[in-house]
Coordinates of C-alpha atoms in Angstrom, one line a residue:
X946 CA 37.0 -102.3 -75.3
X947 CA 35.7 -101.2 -78.7
X948 CA 37.8 -103.6 -80.8
X949 CA 36.7 -106.6 -78.7
X950 CA 33.1 -105.7 -79.0
X951 CA 33.4 -105.2 -82.7
X952 CA 35.1 -108.6 -83.2
X953 CA 32.5 -110.4 -81.1
X954 CA 29.6 -108.6 -82.8
X955 CA 31.0 -109.6 -86.2
X956 CA 31.4 -113.2 -85.0
X957 CA 27.8 -113.2 -83.8
X958 CA 26.4 -111.7 -87.1
X959 CA 28.5 -113.8 -89.4
X960 CA 27.8 -117.1 -87.7
X961 CA 24.1 -116.3 -87.2
X962 CA 24.0 -115.7 -91.0
X963 CA 25.6 -119.1 -91.7
X964 CA 23.0 -120.7 -89.3
X965 CA 20.1 -119.1 -91.2
X966 CA 21.6 -120.1 -94.5
X967 CA 22.0 -123.7 -93.4
X968 CA 18.3 -123.9 -92.9
X969 CA 17.1 -121.6 -95.8
X970 CA 19.2 -123.2 -98.6
X971 CA 18.1 -126.8 -98.2
X972 CA 14.5 -125.6 -97.7
X973 CA 14.6 -123.6 -100.9
X974 CA 15.9 -126.6 -102.8
X975 CA 13.4 -129.0 -101.4
X976 CA 10.6 -126.5 -102.1
X977 CA 11.7 -126.0 -105.7
X978 CA 12.7 -129.6 -106.6
X979 CA 11.0 -131.8 -104.0
X980 CA 14.2 -133.9 -104.2
X981 CA 16.2 -134.9 -101.1
X982 CA 19.0 -135.9 -103.5
X983 CA 19.1 -132.3 -104.8
X984 CA 19.3 -131.0 -101.3
X985 CA 22.2 -133.4 -100.6
X986 CA 24.0 -132.2 -103.8
X987 CA 23.7 -128.5 -102.6
X988 CA 25.0 -129.4 -99.1
X989 CA 27.8 -131.5 -100.6
X990 CA 28.8 -128.8 -103.1
X991 CA 28.9 -126.2 -100.3
X992 CA 31.0 -128.5 -98.2
X993 CA 33.5 -129.6 -100.9
X994 CA 35.3 -126.3 -101.2
X995 CA 35.6 -126.1 -97.5
X996 CA 37.9 -129.1 -97.6
X997 CA 40.6 -127.3 -99.5
X998 CA 40.0 -123.8 -98.1
X999 CA 39.9 -125.2 -94.5
X1000 CA 43.2 -127.0 -95.1
X1001 CA 44.9 -123.8 -96.1
X1002 CA 42.9 -121.3 -94.0
X1003 CA 45.6 -120.7 -91.4
X1004 CA 48.2 -120.1 -94.0
X1005 CA 45.9 -117.8 -95.9
X1006 CA 45.4 -115.7 -92.8
X1007 CA 49.2 -115.4 -92.3
X1008 CA 49.7 -114.5 -96.0
X1009 CA 46.9 -111.9 -96.4
X1010 CA 46.6 -110.6 -92.9
X1011 CA 43.9 -111.2 -90.2
X1012 CA 41.6 -108.2 -90.8
X1013 CA 41.8 -108.4 -94.6
X1014 CA 40.9 -112.1 -94.6
X1015 CA 37.9 -111.5 -92.3
X1016 CA 36.7 -108.7 -94.6
X1017 CA 37.0 -110.8 -97.8
X1018 CA 35.2 -113.8 -96.2
X1019 CA 32.1 -111.9 -95.0
X1020 CA 31.9 -109.8 -98.2
X1021 CA 31.8 -113.0 -100.3
X1022 CA 29.2 -114.4 -98.0
X1023 CA 27.0 -111.3 -98.3
X1024 CA 27.3 -111.2 -102.1
X1025 CA 26.6 -114.9 -102.6
X1026 CA 23.5 -114.9 -100.4
X1027 CA 22.1 -111.7 -101.9
X1028 CA 22.7 -113.0 -105.4
X1029 CA 20.3 -116.0 -105.0
X1030 CA 17.1 -113.9 -104.9
X1031 CA 18.5 -111.5 -107.5
X1032 CA 19.2 -114.3 -109.9
X1033 CA 15.8 -115.8 -109.2
X1034 CA 14.1 -112.6 -110.1
X1035 CA 16.2 -111.9 -113.2
X1036 CA 17.0 -115.3 -114.7
X1037 CA 15.1 -117.9 -112.8
X1038 CA 16.8 -120.0 -110.2
X1039 CA 17.8 -123.6 -110.9
X1040 CA 20.0 -126.1 -109.0
X1041 CA 23.1 -125.0 -110.9
X1042 CA 22.8 -121.4 -109.8
X1043 CA 22.1 -122.4 -106.2
X1044 CA 25.2 -124.7 -106.1
X1045 CA 27.5 -122.0 -107.7
X1046 CA 26.4 -119.2 -105.4
X1047 CA 26.5 -121.5 -102.3
X1048 CA 30.1 -122.5 -103.2
X1049 CA 31.1 -118.8 -103.6
X1050 CA 29.9 -118.0 -100.1
X1051 CA 31.4 -121.0 -98.5
X1052 CA 34.9 -121.1 -99.9
X1053 CA 36.4 -118.4 -97.7
X1054 CA 34.4 -119.2 -94.5
X1055 CA 37.2 -121.2 -92.8
X1056 CA 39.7 -118.5 -93.4
X1057 CA 37.3 -115.9 -92.0
X1058 CA 36.7 -118.0 -88.9
X1059 CA 40.5 -118.4 -88.3
X1060 CA 41.1 -114.7 -88.9
X1061 CA 38.6 -113.6 -86.3
X1062 CA 40.1 -116.1 -83.8
X1063 CA 43.6 -114.7 -84.3
X1064 CA 42.3 -111.1 -83.8
X1065 CA 41.0 -112.1 -80.3
X1066 CA 44.2 -111.9 -78.2
X1067 CA 45.0 -108.4 -79.3
X1068 CA 41.4 -107.3 -78.8
X1069 CA 41.4 -108.8 -75.3
X1070 CA 44.6 -106.9 -74.5
X1071 CA 43.1 -103.6 -75.8
X1072 CA 40.0 -104.2 -73.5
X1073 CA 42.2 -105.0 -70.5
X1074 CA 40.7 -108.5 -70.3
X1075 CA 42.5 -111.7 -69.4
X1076 CA 42.7 -114.0 -72.4
X1077 CA 40.8 -116.7 -70.5
X1078 CA 37.8 -114.4 -70.1
X1079 CA 37.9 -113.3 -73.7
X1080 CA 38.1 -116.8 -75.0
X1081 CA 35.1 -117.9 -72.8
X1082 CA 33.0 -115.0 -74.1
X1083 CA 34.1 -115.8 -77.7
X1084 CA 33.0 -119.4 -77.3
X1085 CA 29.6 -118.3 -75.8
X1086 CA 29.1 -116.0 -78.7
X1087 CA 29.7 -118.9 -81.1
X1088 CA 27.2 -121.0 -79.4
X1089 CA 24.7 -118.1 -79.3
X1090 CA 25.0 -117.6 -83.0
X1091 CA 24.2 -121.1 -83.9
X1092 CA 21.4 -121.1 -81.3
X1093 CA 19.8 -118.0 -82.9
X1094 CA 20.6 -118.7 -86.6
X1095 CA 18.6 -121.9 -87.2
X1096 CA 15.6 -120.7 -85.1
X1097 CA 15.5 -117.4 -86.9
X1098 CA 15.8 -119.2 -90.2
X1099 CA 12.9 -121.4 -89.5
X1100 CA 10.7 -118.5 -88.3
X1101 CA 11.6 -116.3 -91.2
X1102 CA 11.0 -119.0 -93.8
X1103 CA 7.5 -119.5 -92.3
X1104 CA 6.8 -115.7 -92.2
X1105 CA 8.4 -114.4 -95.5
X1106 CA 9.6 -117.5 -97.4
X1107 CA 13.2 -118.7 -98.1
X1108 CA 14.0 -116.2 -100.8
X1109 CA 13.3 -113.1 -98.6
X1110 CA 15.0 -114.8 -95.7
X1111 CA 18.3 -114.7 -97.7
X1112 CA 18.0 -110.9 -97.9
X1113 CA 18.0 -110.7 -94.1
X1114 CA 21.0 -113.0 -94.0
X1115 CA 23.0 -110.9 -96.5
X1116 CA 22.3 -107.8 -94.4
X1117 CA 23.8 -109.6 -91.4
X1118 CA 27.0 -110.4 -93.3
X1119 CA 27.2 -106.8 -94.5
X1120 CA 27.0 -105.5 -91.0
X1121 CA 29.8 -108.0 -90.0
X1122 CA 32.0 -106.5 -92.7
X1123 CA 31.3 -103.0 -91.4
X1124 CA 32.3 -104.0 -87.9
X1125 CA 35.6 -105.7 -88.9
X1126 CA 36.4 -102.7 -91.1
X1127 CA 36.2 -100.5 -88.0
X1128 CA 38.7 -102.7 -86.0
X1129 CA 42.1 -101.2 -85.4
X1130 CA 44.5 -103.5 -83.6
X1131 CA 48.2 -104.2 -83.7
X1132 CA 49.0 -107.4 -85.6
X1133 CA 45.8 -107.3 -87.6
X1134 CA 47.7 -106.9 -90.9
X1135 CA 50.1 -109.2 -92.7
X1136 CA 52.7 -110.6 -90.3
X1137 CA 56.4 -109.6 -90.5
X1138 CA 57.4 -113.2 -91.2
X1139 CA 54.7 -114.9 -93.2
X1140 CA 54.9 -118.6 -94.3
X1141 CA 57.3 -119.4 -97.1
X1142 CA 54.3 -120.3 -99.3
X1143 CA 50.7 -121.6 -99.2
X1144 CA 51.5 -125.2 -99.7
X1145 CA 54.7 -125.4 -97.7
X1146 CA 53.1 -123.8 -94.7
X1147 CA 50.0 -126.0 -95.0
X1148 CA 52.2 -129.1 -95.3
X1149 CA 54.0 -128.2 -92.1
X1150 CA 50.7 -128.1 -90.3
X1151 CA 49.6 -131.4 -91.8
X1152 CA 52.8 -133.1 -90.8
X1153 CA 52.5 -131.9 -87.2
X1154 CA 48.9 -133.1 -86.8
X1155 CA 49.7 -136.5 -88.3
X1156 CA 52.7 -137.1 -86.2
X1157 CA 50.9 -136.4 -82.9
X1158 CA 48.8 -139.5 -81.9
X1159 CA 46.2 -137.6 -80.0
X1160 CA 45.6 -134.9 -82.6
X1161 CA 45.6 -137.5 -85.4
X1162 CA 42.9 -139.6 -83.5
X1163 CA 40.8 -136.5 -82.8
X1164 CA 41.0 -135.5 -86.4
X1165 CA 39.9 -138.9 -87.7
X1166 CA 37.1 -139.0 -85.1
X1167 CA 36.0 -135.6 -86.2
X1168 CA 35.7 -137.0 -89.8
X1169 CA 33.5 -139.8 -88.7
X1170 CA 31.2 -137.5 -86.7
X1171 CA 31.0 -135.0 -89.6
X1172 CA 30.2 -137.7 -92.2
X1173 CA 27.5 -139.3 -90.1
X1174 CA 25.9 -136.4 -88.3
X1175 CA 26.0 -133.4 -90.7
X1176 CA 23.5 -135.0 -93.2
X1177 CA 21.1 -135.2 -90.3
X1178 CA 20.9 -131.4 -90.0
X1179 CA 21.5 -130.7 -93.7
X1180 CA 19.3 -133.3 -95.4
X1181 CA 17.4 -135.7 -93.2
X1182 CA 15.7 -133.3 -90.7
X1183 CA 14.8 -130.8 -93.4
X1184 CA 13.3 -133.6 -95.5
X1185 CA 11.2 -134.7 -92.6
X1186 CA 9.9 -131.3 -91.7
X1187 CA 9.3 -130.3 -95.3
X1188 CA 7.1 -133.4 -95.6
X1189 CA 5.3 -132.3 -92.4
X1190 CA 5.0 -128.7 -93.6
X1191 CA 6.5 -127.5 -90.3
X1192 CA 9.5 -125.2 -90.9
X1193 CA 9.1 -123.6 -87.5
X1194 CA 9.5 -127.0 -85.8
X1195 CA 12.8 -127.6 -87.7
X1196 CA 14.0 -124.3 -86.3
X1197 CA 12.8 -125.1 -82.8
X1198 CA 14.6 -128.5 -82.8
X1199 CA 17.8 -127.1 -84.0
X1200 CA 17.6 -124.3 -81.5
X1201 CA 17.1 -126.8 -78.7
X1202 CA 20.2 -128.7 -79.9
X1203 CA 22.2 -125.5 -80.0
X1204 CA 21.0 -124.2 -76.6
X1205 CA 21.9 -127.5 -75.0
X1206 CA 25.3 -127.3 -76.8
X1207 CA 26.0 -124.0 -75.2
X1208 CA 25.2 -125.4 -71.8
X1209 CA 27.3 -128.5 -72.4
X1210 CA 30.3 -126.4 -73.5
X1211 CA 30.1 -124.1 -70.5
X1212 CA 29.6 -127.0 -68.1
X1213 CA 32.6 -128.8 -69.5
X1214 CA 34.9 -126.4 -67.7
X1215 CA 33.4 -127.4 -64.3
X1216 CA 33.1 -131.0 -65.3
X1217 CA 36.8 -131.0 -66.1
X1218 CA 37.6 -130.3 -62.5
X1219 CA 35.6 -133.3 -61.3
X1220 CA 36.4 -136.0 -63.8
X1221 CA 39.2 -136.8 -66.2
X1222 CA 39.1 -135.2 -69.6
X1223 CA 39.3 -138.7 -71.2
X1224 CA 36.3 -139.8 -69.2
X1225 CA 34.4 -136.7 -70.2
X1226 CA 35.2 -137.2 -73.9
X1227 CA 34.3 -140.9 -73.9
X1228 CA 31.0 -140.3 -72.1
X1229 CA 30.1 -137.5 -74.4
X1230 CA 30.7 -139.6 -77.5
X1231 CA 28.6 -142.5 -76.3
X1232 CA 25.7 -140.2 -75.3
X1233 CA 25.8 -138.6 -78.8
X1234 CA 25.5 -142.0 -80.4
X1235 CA 22.6 -143.2 -78.3
X1236 CA 20.6 -140.0 -78.5
X1237 CA 21.1 -139.8 -82.3
X1238 CA 19.6 -143.3 -82.6
X1239 CA 16.7 -142.2 -80.5
X1240 CA 16.2 -139.1 -82.8
X1241 CA 16.4 -141.3 -85.9
X1242 CA 13.3 -143.3 -84.9
X1243 CA 11.4 -140.0 -85.6
X1244 CA 9.3 -140.2 -82.4
X1245 CA 6.7 -137.6 -81.5
X1246 CA 8.0 -134.0 -81.6
X1247 CA 8.4 -133.5 -77.8
X1248 CA 10.6 -136.6 -77.7
X1249 CA 12.6 -135.4 -80.8
X1250 CA 13.3 -132.2 -78.8
X1251 CA 14.5 -134.2 -75.9
X1252 CA 16.9 -136.3 -78.0
X1253 CA 18.1 -133.2 -79.8
X1254 CA 18.9 -131.5 -76.5
X1255 CA 20.7 -134.6 -75.3
X1256 CA 22.9 -134.6 -78.5
X1257 CA 23.7 -130.9 -78.0
X1258 CA 24.5 -131.3 -74.3
X1259 CA 26.8 -134.2 -75.0
X1260 CA 28.4 -132.6 -78.0
X1261 CA 29.1 -129.4 -76.0
X1262 CA 32.4 -130.7 -74.4
X1263 CA 33.7 -132.3 -77.5
X1264 CA 35.0 -129.2 -79.3
X1265 CA 36.5 -127.6 -76.1
X1266 CA 38.4 -130.8 -75.4
X1267 CA 39.6 -131.0 -79.0
X1268 CA 40.6 -127.3 -78.8
X1269 CA 42.4 -128.0 -75.5
X1270 CA 44.4 -130.8 -77.2
X1271 CA 45.4 -128.5 -80.1
X1272 CA 46.4 -125.6 -77.9
X1273 CA 48.5 -127.5 -75.4
X1274 CA 50.2 -129.8 -77.9
X1275 CA 50.9 -127.2 -80.6
X1276 CA 53.6 -124.4 -80.7
X1277 CA 52.2 -120.8 -81.2
X1278 CA 53.8 -120.4 -84.6
X1279 CA 51.9 -123.4 -85.9
X1280 CA 48.6 -123.0 -84.1
X1281 CA 46.7 -121.3 -86.9
X1282 CA 47.7 -123.9 -89.4
X1283 CA 46.9 -126.8 -87.1
X1284 CA 43.4 -125.3 -86.4
X1285 CA 42.9 -125.1 -90.2
X1286 CA 44.1 -128.6 -90.8
X1287 CA 42.0 -130.1 -88.0
X1288 CA 38.9 -128.3 -89.3
X1289 CA 39.6 -129.6 -92.9
X1290 CA 39.3 -133.2 -91.7
X1291 CA 35.6 -132.5 -90.8
X1292 CA 35.1 -130.7 -94.1
X1293 CA 36.6 -133.7 -96.0
X1294 CA 34.0 -136.1 -94.6
X1295 CA 30.9 -133.9 -94.8
X1296 CA 30.4 -134.1 -98.6
X1297 CA 30.4 -137.9 -98.6
X1298 CA 27.7 -138.0 -96.0
X1299 CA 25.6 -135.4 -97.8
X1300 CA 25.8 -137.2 -101.1
X1301 CA 24.8 -140.5 -99.6
X1302 CA 21.9 -139.1 -97.6
X1303 CA 19.7 -138.1 -100.5
X1304 CA 19.8 -141.4 -102.4
X1305 CA 19.3 -143.3 -99.1
X1306 CA 16.1 -141.3 -98.5
X1307 CA 14.8 -142.0 -102.0
X1308 CA 15.7 -145.7 -102.1
X1309 CA 15.0 -146.7 -98.5
X1310 CA 12.5 -144.1 -97.3
X1311 CA 13.2 -141.4 -94.7
X1312 CA 12.8 -143.5 -91.6
X1313 CA 15.2 -146.3 -92.7
X1314 CA 17.6 -143.8 -94.2
X1315 CA 17.8 -141.9 -90.9
X1316 CA 18.7 -145.0 -89.0
X1317 CA 21.6 -146.0 -91.2
X1318 CA 24.0 -143.1 -90.2
X1319 CA 22.7 -143.0 -86.6
X1320 CA 23.5 -146.7 -86.0
X1321 CA 26.8 -146.3 -87.8
X1322 CA 27.7 -143.4 -85.6
X1323 CA 26.8 -145.3 -82.5
X1324 CA 29.1 -148.2 -83.5
X1325 CA 31.9 -145.8 -84.3
X1326 CA 31.7 -144.0 -80.9
X1327 CA 31.5 -147.3 -79.0
X1328 CA 34.8 -148.2 -80.7
X1329 CA 36.4 -144.8 -80.1
X1330 CA 35.4 -144.2 -76.5
X1331 CA 37.8 -146.8 -74.9
X1332 CA 40.8 -146.0 -77.1
X1333 CA 44.0 -145.7 -74.8
X1334 CA 45.3 -142.7 -76.9
X1335 CA 42.6 -140.5 -75.3
X1336 CA 44.5 -140.8 -72.0
X1337 CA 46.8 -138.1 -73.5
X1338 CA 44.0 -135.5 -72.8
X1339 CA 45.1 -135.7 -69.2
X1340 CA 48.8 -135.3 -69.8
X1341 CA 50.6 -132.1 -68.7
X1342 CA 50.6 -129.5 -71.4
X1343 CA 53.5 -129.5 -73.8
X1344 CA 53.0 -125.8 -74.6
X1345 CA 51.4 -124.4 -71.4
X1346 CA 49.5 -121.0 -71.4
X1347 CA 51.1 -117.7 -70.5
X1348 CA 50.4 -116.3 -67.0
X1349 CA 47.4 -114.0 -66.7
X1350 CA 47.5 -110.4 -65.6
X1351 CA 50.1 -107.9 -66.6
X1352 CA 52.5 -110.2 -68.3
X1353 CA 53.0 -109.7 -72.0
X1354 CA 53.3 -113.4 -72.7
X1355 CA 57.1 -113.2 -73.4
X1356 CA 59.2 -115.8 -71.5
X1357 CA 61.1 -113.1 -69.5
X1358 CA 57.9 -111.8 -67.9
X1359 CA 57.4 -114.9 -65.9
X1360 CA 59.0 -118.2 -64.9
X1361 CA 56.0 -119.9 -66.6
X1362 CA 56.7 -120.5 -70.3
X1363 CA 54.7 -118.2 -72.6
X1364 CA 52.0 -119.5 -74.9
X1365 CA 53.7 -121.4 -77.7
X1366 CA 57.1 -121.7 -75.9
X1367 CA 58.2 -125.3 -75.4
X1368 CA 58.5 -126.7 -71.9
X1369 CA 62.2 -127.3 -71.0
X1370 CA 63.1 -130.9 -71.4
X1371 CA 64.4 -131.2 -67.9
X1372 CA 61.4 -129.6 -66.2
X1373 CA 57.9 -130.9 -66.2
X1374 CA 55.4 -128.0 -66.0
X1375 CA 52.4 -128.3 -63.7
X1376 CA 49.6 -125.7 -63.4
X1377 CA 49.6 -123.7 -60.1
X1378 CA 47.1 -125.2 -57.7
X1379 CA 45.3 -122.0 -57.1
X1380 CA 44.5 -121.5 -60.8
X1381 CA 43.1 -125.0 -61.5
X1382 CA 43.0 -126.4 -65.0
X1383 CA 43.5 -123.9 -67.8
X1384 CA 41.2 -123.8 -70.7
X1385 CA 41.3 -121.5 -73.8
X1386 CA 38.6 -121.6 -76.4
X1387 CA 39.7 -121.9 -80.0
X1388 CA 38.1 -121.9 -83.4
X1389 CA 35.1 -124.2 -84.0
X1390 CA 34.6 -126.8 -87.2

């Protein structure tokens, strides 16, 4: 049980730290410079290295080992966050320093995420848990971290200022390092048969995603959502609440969005038994677009909370459905690389949105600038929702899950193919009626 608790505690601390930093860094920049463009530059500079590192993250984990990758990732995060107040005290903090240190902390984040995900099956086995149960808890911990992080960030900024808030964040990362260091699990080190090379392994994952119509569509849709939504949290909402002098309200709004996202993600499992996955995905996309337009009108704060909660509730099923597509259409040996590639599509779009948001605010004003990405996202989801390719979400799994219980997951343990083993071409696999639809949580973008 101890390894599973340690992995989940490290996940909670690491992602809570990222959530706090996502609020504290733009607030610090806006406080020092008063420029929404500068805040957009920092957000974009943080996101740019994620494009490359996200793309190769699965391959990096297979080359360095799961535990070692997680340790390096959280160590870099702790050092980079703690260095910001140190540099401020010793040399004076400017935009260049903030960008450089933010990049240092962000560059290994995707590999750390992937590493913790790949430790989960062995941790669940050590705890005597079914993998379904462990994945459900892991996804809930993810949601809890991003529920706690922004709210804690807003409260700490109001109480002790953004600089001191970063010391608290660094402490959280350091504790995550200590917990992963204590994990002892089989398979946590470098695999026996690592990829032939960083680029060759990554290229294999890229080819697989691009050749699968559903995965390709989800990847491109993720790019659109990231480009048009991430600037809302990273630039537009912070700019609005800085102007209002209300950091706690920013934290409360982001907490409402995250809490609703947890509910939406958990409810998606039950909803999947009642309606088709394609219908759930299409409905969620449309609700996100409509609610974001409502939020972009910058109504009174109670209405903003309502729109934010609607966005979170609707977005909750999107990642589980995307994860389901990746897991049931990808062989085990490629799963880490496919997760990394899919995540990198979102990272590719984020910088463009961040860089455009700041100039839009300064040229058009905050209210008009907020409406531009919101309306664009609404148009995009109205186009994507009826796409026929989304019907593939309801197809039988190509790589169905291994049976629960005592089976080790090898094909000889059960007539059901093991996770990552292809379904025989002359036999169409269907889930056993008593078990219902199977769902495994995977890494988030």
